[in-house]
XYZ file of C-alpha atoms in Angstrom:
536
model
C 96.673 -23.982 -13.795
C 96.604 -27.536 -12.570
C 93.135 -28.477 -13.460
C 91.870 -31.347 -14.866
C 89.299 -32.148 -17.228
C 85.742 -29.936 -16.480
C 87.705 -27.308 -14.784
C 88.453 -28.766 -11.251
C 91.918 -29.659 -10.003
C 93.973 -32.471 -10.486
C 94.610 -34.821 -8.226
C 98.404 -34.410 -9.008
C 97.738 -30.668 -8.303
C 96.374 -31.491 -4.459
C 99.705 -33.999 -4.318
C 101.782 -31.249 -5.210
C 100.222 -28.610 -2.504
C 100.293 -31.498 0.039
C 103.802 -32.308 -0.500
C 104.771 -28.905 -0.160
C 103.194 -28.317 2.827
C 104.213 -31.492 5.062
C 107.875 -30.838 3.510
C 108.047 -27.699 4.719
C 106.596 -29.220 8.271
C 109.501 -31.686 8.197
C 107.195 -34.703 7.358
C 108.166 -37.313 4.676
C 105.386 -38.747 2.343
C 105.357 -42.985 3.508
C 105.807 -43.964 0.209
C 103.953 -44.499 -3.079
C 100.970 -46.300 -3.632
C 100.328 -48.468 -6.975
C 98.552 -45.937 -8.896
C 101.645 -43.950 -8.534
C 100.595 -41.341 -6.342
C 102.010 -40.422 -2.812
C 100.254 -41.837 0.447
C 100.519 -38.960 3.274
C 99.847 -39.603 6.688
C 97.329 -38.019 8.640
C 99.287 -35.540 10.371
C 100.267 -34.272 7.095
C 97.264 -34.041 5.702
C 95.995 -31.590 9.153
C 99.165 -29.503 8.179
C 97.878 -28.773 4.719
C 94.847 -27.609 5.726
C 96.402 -25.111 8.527
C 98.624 -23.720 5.994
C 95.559 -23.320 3.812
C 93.794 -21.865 6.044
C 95.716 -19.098 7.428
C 96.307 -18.277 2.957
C 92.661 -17.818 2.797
C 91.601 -14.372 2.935
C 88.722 -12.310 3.847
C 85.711 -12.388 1.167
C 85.310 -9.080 -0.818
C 81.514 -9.326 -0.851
C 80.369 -9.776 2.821
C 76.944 -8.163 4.539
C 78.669 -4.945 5.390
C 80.330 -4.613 1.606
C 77.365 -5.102 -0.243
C 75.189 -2.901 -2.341
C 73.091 -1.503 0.696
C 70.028 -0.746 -1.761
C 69.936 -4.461 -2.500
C 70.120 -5.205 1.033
C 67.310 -3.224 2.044
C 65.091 -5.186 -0.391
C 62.102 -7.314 0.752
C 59.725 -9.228 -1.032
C 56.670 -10.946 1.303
C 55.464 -13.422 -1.432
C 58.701 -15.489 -1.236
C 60.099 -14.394 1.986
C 60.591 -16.212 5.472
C 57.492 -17.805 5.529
C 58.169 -19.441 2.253
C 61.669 -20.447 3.094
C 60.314 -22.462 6.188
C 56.973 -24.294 4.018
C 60.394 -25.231 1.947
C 61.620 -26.775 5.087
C 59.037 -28.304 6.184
C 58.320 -30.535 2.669
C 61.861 -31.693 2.655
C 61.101 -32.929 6.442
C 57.664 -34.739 4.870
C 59.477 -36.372 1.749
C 61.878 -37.201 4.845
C 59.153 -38.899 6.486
C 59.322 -36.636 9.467
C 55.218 -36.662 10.726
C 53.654 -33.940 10.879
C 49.968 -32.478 11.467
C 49.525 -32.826 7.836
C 50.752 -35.051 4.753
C 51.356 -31.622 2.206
C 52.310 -28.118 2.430
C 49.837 -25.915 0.344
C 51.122 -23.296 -0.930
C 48.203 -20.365 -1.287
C 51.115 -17.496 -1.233
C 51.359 -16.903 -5.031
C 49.020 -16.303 -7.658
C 51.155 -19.137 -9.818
C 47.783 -20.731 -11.794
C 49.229 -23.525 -12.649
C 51.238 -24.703 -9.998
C 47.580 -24.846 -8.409
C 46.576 -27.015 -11.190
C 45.111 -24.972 -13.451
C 45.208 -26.440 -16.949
C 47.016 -24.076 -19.517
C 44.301 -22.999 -22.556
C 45.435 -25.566 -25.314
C 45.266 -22.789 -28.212
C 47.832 -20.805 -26.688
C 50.303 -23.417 -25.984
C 49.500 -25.068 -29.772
C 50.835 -21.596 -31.201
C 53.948 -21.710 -29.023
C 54.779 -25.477 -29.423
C 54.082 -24.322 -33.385
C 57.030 -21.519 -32.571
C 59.103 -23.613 -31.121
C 59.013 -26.792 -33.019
C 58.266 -25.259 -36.562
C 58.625 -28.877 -38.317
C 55.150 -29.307 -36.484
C 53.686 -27.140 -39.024
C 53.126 -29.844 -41.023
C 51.403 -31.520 -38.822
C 47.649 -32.493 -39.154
C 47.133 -32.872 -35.241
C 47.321 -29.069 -35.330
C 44.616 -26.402 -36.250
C 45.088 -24.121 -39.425
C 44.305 -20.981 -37.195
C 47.196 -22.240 -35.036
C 49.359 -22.302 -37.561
C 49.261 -18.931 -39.216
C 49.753 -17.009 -35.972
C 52.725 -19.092 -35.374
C 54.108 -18.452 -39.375
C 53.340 -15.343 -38.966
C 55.552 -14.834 -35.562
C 58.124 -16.870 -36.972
C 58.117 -14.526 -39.906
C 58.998 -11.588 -37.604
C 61.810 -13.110 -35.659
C 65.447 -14.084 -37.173
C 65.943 -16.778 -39.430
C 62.430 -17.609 -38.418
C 63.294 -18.706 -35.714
C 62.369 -18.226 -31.857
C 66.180 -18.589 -30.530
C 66.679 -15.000 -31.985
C 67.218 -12.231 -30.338
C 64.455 -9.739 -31.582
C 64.204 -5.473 -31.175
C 64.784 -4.911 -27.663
C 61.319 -3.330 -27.693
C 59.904 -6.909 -29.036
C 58.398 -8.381 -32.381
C 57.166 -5.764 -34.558
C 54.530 -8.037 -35.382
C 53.217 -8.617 -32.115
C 53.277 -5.188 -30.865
C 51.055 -4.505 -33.825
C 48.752 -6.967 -31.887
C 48.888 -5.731 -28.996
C 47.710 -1.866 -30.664
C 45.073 -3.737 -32.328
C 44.256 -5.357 -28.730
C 44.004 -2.422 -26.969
C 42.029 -0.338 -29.602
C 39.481 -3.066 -29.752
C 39.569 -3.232 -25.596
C 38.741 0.320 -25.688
C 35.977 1.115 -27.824
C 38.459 2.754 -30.563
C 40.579 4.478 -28.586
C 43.679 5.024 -31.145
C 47.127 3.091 -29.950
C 50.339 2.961 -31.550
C 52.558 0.167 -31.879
C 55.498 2.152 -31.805
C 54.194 3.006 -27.860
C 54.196 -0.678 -26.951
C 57.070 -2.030 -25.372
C 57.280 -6.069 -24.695
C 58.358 -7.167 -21.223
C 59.490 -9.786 -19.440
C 56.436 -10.100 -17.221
C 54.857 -7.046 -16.354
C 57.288 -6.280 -13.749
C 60.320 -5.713 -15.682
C 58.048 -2.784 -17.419
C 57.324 -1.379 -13.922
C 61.096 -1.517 -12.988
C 62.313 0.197 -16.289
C 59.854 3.152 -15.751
C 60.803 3.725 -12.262
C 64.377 3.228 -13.174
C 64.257 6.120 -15.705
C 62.003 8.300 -13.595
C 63.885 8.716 -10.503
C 66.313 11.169 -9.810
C 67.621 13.960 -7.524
C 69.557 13.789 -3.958
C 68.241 15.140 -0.389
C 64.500 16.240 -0.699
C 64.695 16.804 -4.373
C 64.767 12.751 -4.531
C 61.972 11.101 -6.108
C 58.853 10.124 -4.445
C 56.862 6.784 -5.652
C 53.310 7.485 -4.698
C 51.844 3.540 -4.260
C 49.003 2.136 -2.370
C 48.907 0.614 0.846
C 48.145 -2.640 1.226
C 50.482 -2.807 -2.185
C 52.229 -5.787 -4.265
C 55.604 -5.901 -2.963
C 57.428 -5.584 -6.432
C 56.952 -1.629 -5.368
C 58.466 -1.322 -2.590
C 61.157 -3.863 -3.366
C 62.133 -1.799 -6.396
C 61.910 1.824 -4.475
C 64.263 0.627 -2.165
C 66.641 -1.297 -4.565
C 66.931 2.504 -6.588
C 66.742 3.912 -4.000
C 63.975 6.529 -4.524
C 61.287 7.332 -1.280
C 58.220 5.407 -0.594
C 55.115 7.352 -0.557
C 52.395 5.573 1.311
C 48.601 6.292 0.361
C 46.185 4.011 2.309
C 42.883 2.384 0.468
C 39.899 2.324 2.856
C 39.320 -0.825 4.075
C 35.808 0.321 5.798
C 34.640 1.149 2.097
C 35.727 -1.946 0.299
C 39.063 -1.068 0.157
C 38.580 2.054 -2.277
C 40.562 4.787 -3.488
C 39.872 8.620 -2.237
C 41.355 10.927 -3.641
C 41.477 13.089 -0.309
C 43.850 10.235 0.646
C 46.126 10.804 -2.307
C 46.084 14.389 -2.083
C 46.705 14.161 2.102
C 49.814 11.685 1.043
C 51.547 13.754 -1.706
C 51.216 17.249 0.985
C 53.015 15.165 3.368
C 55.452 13.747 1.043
C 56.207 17.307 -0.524
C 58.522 18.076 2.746
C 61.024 15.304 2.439
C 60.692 14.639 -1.634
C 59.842 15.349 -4.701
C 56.621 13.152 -5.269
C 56.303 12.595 -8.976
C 55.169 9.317 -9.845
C 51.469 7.687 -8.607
C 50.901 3.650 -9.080
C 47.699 2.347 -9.506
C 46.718 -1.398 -9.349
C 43.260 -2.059 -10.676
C 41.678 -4.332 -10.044
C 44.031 -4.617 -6.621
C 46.841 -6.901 -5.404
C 46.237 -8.122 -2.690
C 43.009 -6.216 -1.916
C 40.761 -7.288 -4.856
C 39.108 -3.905 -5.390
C 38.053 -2.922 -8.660
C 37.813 0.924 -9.394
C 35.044 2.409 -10.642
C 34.607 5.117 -13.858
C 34.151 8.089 -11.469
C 37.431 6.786 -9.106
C 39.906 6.440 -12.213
C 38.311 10.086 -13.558
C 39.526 11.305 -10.126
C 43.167 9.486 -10.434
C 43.289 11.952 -13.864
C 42.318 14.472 -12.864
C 44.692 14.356 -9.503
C 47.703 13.700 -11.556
C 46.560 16.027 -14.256
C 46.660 18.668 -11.604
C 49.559 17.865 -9.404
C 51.761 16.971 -12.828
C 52.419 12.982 -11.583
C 53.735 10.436 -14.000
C 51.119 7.996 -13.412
C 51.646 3.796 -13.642
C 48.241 1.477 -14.189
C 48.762 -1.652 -13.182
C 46.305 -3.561 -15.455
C 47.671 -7.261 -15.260
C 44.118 -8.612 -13.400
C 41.909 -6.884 -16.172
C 40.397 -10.228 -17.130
C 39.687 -11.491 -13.476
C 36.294 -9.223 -12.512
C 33.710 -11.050 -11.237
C 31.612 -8.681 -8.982
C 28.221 -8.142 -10.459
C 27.792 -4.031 -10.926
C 32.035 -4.311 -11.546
C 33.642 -3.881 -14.852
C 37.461 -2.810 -15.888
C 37.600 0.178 -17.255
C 41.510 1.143 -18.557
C 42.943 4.556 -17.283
C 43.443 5.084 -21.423
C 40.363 4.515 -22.394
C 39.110 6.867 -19.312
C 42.166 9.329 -20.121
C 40.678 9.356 -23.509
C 37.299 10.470 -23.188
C 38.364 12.872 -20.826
C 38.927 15.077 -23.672
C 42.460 16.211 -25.152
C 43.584 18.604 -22.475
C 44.415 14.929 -20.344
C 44.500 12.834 -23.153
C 46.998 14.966 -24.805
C 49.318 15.574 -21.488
C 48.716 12.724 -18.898
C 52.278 10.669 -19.083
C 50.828 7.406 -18.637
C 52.542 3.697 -18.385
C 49.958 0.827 -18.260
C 51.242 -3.281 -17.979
C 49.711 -6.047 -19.005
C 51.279 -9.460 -18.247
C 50.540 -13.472 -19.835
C 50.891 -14.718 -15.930
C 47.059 -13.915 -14.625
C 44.050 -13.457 -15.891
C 42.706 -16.531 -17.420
C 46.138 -17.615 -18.784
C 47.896 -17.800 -15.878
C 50.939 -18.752 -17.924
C 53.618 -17.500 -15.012
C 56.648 -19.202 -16.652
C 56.975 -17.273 -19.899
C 57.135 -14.414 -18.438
C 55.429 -12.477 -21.012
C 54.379 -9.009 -20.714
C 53.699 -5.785 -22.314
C 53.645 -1.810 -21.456
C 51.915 0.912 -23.342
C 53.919 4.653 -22.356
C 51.806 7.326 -23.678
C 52.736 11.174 -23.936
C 56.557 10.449 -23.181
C 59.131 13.074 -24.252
C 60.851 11.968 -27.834
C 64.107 12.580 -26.015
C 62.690 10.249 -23.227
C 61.862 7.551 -25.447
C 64.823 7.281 -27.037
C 66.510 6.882 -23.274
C 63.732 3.702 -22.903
C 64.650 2.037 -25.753
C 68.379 2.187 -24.705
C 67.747 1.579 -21.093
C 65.644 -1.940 -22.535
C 68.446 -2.580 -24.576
C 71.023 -3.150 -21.968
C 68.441 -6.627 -21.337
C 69.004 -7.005 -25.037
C 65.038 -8.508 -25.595
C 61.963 -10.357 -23.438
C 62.455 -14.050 -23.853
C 60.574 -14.705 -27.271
C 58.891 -17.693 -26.631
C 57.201 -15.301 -23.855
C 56.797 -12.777 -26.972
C 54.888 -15.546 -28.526
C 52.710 -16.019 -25.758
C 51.578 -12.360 -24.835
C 50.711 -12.573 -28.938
C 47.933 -15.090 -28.445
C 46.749 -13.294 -25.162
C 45.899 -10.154 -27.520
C 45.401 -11.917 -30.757
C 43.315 -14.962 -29.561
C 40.731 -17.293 -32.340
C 37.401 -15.067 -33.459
C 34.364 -16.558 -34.489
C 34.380 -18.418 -37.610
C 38.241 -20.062 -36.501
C 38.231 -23.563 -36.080
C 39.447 -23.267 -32.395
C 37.242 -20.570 -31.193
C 34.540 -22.772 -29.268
C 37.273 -24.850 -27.247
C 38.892 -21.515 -26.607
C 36.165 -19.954 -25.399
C 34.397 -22.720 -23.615
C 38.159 -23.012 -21.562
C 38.593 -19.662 -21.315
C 35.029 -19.088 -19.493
C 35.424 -22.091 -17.456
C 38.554 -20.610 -15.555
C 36.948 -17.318 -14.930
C 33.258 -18.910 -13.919
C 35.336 -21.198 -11.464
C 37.693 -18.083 -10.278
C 34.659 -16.454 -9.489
C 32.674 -19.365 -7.793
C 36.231 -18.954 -5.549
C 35.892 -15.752 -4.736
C 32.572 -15.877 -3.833
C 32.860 -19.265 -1.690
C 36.313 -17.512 0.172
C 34.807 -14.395 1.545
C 31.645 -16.417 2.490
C 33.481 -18.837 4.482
C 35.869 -16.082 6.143
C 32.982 -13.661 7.243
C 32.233 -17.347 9.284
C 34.943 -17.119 11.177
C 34.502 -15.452 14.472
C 37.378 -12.917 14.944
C 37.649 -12.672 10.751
C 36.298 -10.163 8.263
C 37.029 -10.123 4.197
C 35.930 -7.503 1.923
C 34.162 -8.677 -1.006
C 36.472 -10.049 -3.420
C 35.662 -7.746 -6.556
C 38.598 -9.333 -9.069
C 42.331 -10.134 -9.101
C 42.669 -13.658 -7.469
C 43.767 -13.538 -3.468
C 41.841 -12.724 -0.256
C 42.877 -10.469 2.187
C 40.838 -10.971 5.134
C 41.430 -9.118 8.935
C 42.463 -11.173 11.426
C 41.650 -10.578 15.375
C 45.149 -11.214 16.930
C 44.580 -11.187 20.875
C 47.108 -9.105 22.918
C 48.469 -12.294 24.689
C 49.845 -13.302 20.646
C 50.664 -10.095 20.118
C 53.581 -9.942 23.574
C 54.718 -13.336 22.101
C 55.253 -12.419 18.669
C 57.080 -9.427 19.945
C 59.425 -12.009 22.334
C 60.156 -13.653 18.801
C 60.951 -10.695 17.106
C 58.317 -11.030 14.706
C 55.181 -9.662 13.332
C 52.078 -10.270 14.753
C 50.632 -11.277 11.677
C 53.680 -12.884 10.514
C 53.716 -14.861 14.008
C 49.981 -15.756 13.412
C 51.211 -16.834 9.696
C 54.581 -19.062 10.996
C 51.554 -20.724 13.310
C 49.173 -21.591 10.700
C 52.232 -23.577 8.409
C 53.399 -25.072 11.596
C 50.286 -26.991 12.487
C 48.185 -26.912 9.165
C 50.280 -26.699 6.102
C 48.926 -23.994 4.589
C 51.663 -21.323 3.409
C 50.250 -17.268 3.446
C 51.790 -14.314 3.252
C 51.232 -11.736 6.229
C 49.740 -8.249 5.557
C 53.164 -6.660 7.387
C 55.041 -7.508 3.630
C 52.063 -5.744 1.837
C 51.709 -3.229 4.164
C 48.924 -1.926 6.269
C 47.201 0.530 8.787
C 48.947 0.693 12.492
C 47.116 -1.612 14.688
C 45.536 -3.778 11.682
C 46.680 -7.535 11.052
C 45.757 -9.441 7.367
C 47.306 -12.318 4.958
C 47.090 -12.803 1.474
C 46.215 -16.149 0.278
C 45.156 -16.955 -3.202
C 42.036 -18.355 -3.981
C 43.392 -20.976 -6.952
C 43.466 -23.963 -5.603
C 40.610 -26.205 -6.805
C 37.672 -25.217 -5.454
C 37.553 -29.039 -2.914
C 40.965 -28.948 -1.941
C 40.172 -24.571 -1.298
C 36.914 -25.843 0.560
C 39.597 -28.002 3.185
C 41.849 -25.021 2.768
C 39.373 -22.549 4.479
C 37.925 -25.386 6.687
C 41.396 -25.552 8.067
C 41.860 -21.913 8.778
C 38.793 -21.942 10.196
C 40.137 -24.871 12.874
C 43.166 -22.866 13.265
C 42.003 -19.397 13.925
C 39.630 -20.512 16.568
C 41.687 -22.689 18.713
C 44.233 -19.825 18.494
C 41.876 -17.277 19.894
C 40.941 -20.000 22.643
C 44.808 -20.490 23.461
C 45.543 -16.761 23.284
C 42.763 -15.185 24.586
């Protein structure tokens, strides 16, 4: 085809279409040079690219062609506001002055990234998996050692570069059972039930996937909570099922009624078929953790109104509330008694990226499916196929998050002593964030129960509010662009989690290190007022 080496052209190849073209303008090459190849003039050279030109023809994937489910896809946490703090640190490494020397980015519950350090036992096993000649090393721990052996064991040729069972490492799923019995007082789990992710949400996306169905107002309805995470909505839209909004009561701590749901799912009943109801406990972005008698509720709804119901568990290590605790919709499901034990189609995730791990990158994650259809789960296992397996060094790491050193291991005290530390200092966070918000004149933040953001109210005066609207934007998204402009400090508004008409929020994690979060909230602080004073 003309190319040279690596695949591109050759420059013989551009001669040859040069020549051509200025021939057929009636221009002569002026002659060779030493190399050998033929010097064109100028004029020649504009020719070639006319001709070229009018050959090119019109792109088969444009705006208009596209996939209009994909299109209609949005996702807050890396949306516009992230795409301009992008901008604005190329500017700074350009030298451009600003307001500020950094960008901080509090949009993303990525632990690490905020300089979080990872816990060393977990990464020991994994650096094990991946590099087994460092089994024979001395510098690592003998506890370390026979998780990794006995991962290796499961995987091909004992070796991490396999592909494994699409529904993950026999092995670990067997530790993630034992995991979840032990989490739950007893509560019986099979292993043949869990199904290895890649993060939590590819779990989510597989279940909705295989749930939704139907045309016209037979079409699924995907019951999720408002303010919600926007994997939910992004996925609704992308298969393209119908969003059923249920708002959580930001006047009670942003909790769950069940005369909500129920006043939701009537309204939803004349446009769809409402069959699936997410839960996310404790809650992105609001923080709220549910109580016994709330989840009993949540059964006992979807018991009733026969809804396939998805627990989004991945925060169940970050509580820090006194009088709070995580309770799992299993466990509760369980002691309800077999008549919603034995009948309740439940899906609850699990993920390596929060909690105390905060290990993002692997993207490591389980589900547990319980009372699904054998015919059904047959269908899963294919549909998880297609994706072949989760990455297995992600496998690996969702292992130690369920299988981590007991007492009497070598590396239990350094595992628990880092373990605590990250969720004493999450919770110091928490506590210090709302405090300093409910400062704020014009500001008000719920208590922040668990899970790892804020979500505080903003006062936006009416004067912001006719400019936003000039810019096409948000309110709170205007309020947002505002803050990054002249502080730095990257959030995500409330309009991309959703919210009630009228109401204006942003999500901004509380990781950052609890002096550089003190200057954080100092800034917003600075910002918010002067913006009431210039918009008021």
């Amino acid at each position: 085809c003309g190319r040279g080496p690596g695949g591109s052209r050759g420059r013989g190849s551009d001669t040859a279409l040069l020549g051509a073209a200025s021939v057929a303008a009636g221009r002569q090459p002026r002659g060779p040079r030493q190399d050998g190849t033929v010097r064109w003039s100028s004029a020649a050279k504009a020719s070639a690219v006319n001709i070229n030109e009018k050959a090119s023809r019109e792109k088969i994937l444009t705006l208009e062609s596209m996939n209009p489910q994909v299109k209609a896809v949005e996702y807050a946490v890396r949306g516009p506001i992230v795409l301009k703090a992008g901008e604005i640190e190329k500017e700074l490494r350009k030298g451009i002055k600003k307001p500020f020397t950094e960008v901080i980015k509090a949009n993303i519950g990525d632990a690490h990234a905020m300089g979080q350090r990872p816990i060393t036992f977990l990464r020991q096993v994994v650096a094990l998996c991946t590099y087994p000649n460092l089994l024979d090393s001395p510098s690592f721990p003998e506890d370390a050692k026979k998780r990794a052996r006995r991962i290796l064991q499961g995987c091909g040729g004992n070796s991490l570069g396999s592909y494994t069972a699409s529904q993950g490492i026999n092995c670990i799923r067997e530790d993630v059972a034992s995991y979840i019995e032990r989490r739950d007082g007893g509560v019986p789990a099979d292993p043949d039930n869990i199904y290895l992710t890649t993060g939590a949400s590819d779990g989510i996306s597989a279940i909705l996937k295989i749930l939704i169905s139907g045309g016209g107002k037979s079409r699924t309805g995907v019951m999720i909570p408002i303010p919600q995470y926007p994997l939910y909505s992004a996925a609704i839209s992308e298969l393209d099922a119908i969003q059923v909004n249920y708002y959580l009561d930001e006047e009670n701590c942003w909790a769950l009624d069940v005369n909500e749901l129920r006043r939701a799912l009537n309204e939803a009943k004349a446009y769809c078929n409402p069959k699936v109801l997410c839960i996310i406990n404790p809650g992105n972005p609001t923080g709220q953790v549910q109580n016994r008698k709330c989840i009993e509720d949540v059964i006992h709804f979807a018991w009733e109104e026969k809804l396939f119901l998805l627990a989004d568990e991945v925060y169940q290590d970050n509580v820090y509330s006194e009088g709070c605790q995580f309770h799992s919709f299993k466990k509760i499901l369980y002691e309800m008694g077999p008549e919603y034990y034995n009948n309740v189609e439940l899906a609850s995730f699990h993920s390596t990226s929060k909690g105390y791990m905060g290990e993002c990158g692997y993207r490591g994650g389980y589900m547990e499916v319980i009372n699904l259809h054998p015919e059904i789960k047959g269908q899963l296992v294919k549909l998880l196929s297609v994706r072949l397996c989760p990455p297995v060094s992600g496998q690996a790491a969702m292992d130690i998050v369920v299988n981590p050193p007991v007492p009497g291991e070598e590396s239990y005290a350094q595992f628990i002593k880092e373990k605590e530390s990250v969720l004493n200092n999450l919770a110091k966070k928490a506590k210090l964030t709302e405090d300093m918000f409910n400062k704020i004149p014009g500001v008000h933040c719920n208590p922040l129960q668990g899970a790892m953001y804020a979500f505080p109210r903003i006062f936006i005066p009416s004067k912001a509010i006719e400019e936003a609207k000039a810019h096409k934007m948000a309110p709170d998204m205007f309020y947002c662009m505002k803050l990054l402009e002249e502080t730095g400090i990257c959030v995500v508004p409330g309009s991309g989690f959703g919210q009630r008409e009228g109401t204006h929020h942003f999500r901004m994690t509380i990781l950052p290190p609890v002096e550089k979060l003190k200057i954080l909230l100092e800034k917003v602080k600075d910002f918010h007022i002067k913006f009431l004073e210039k918009y008021a």
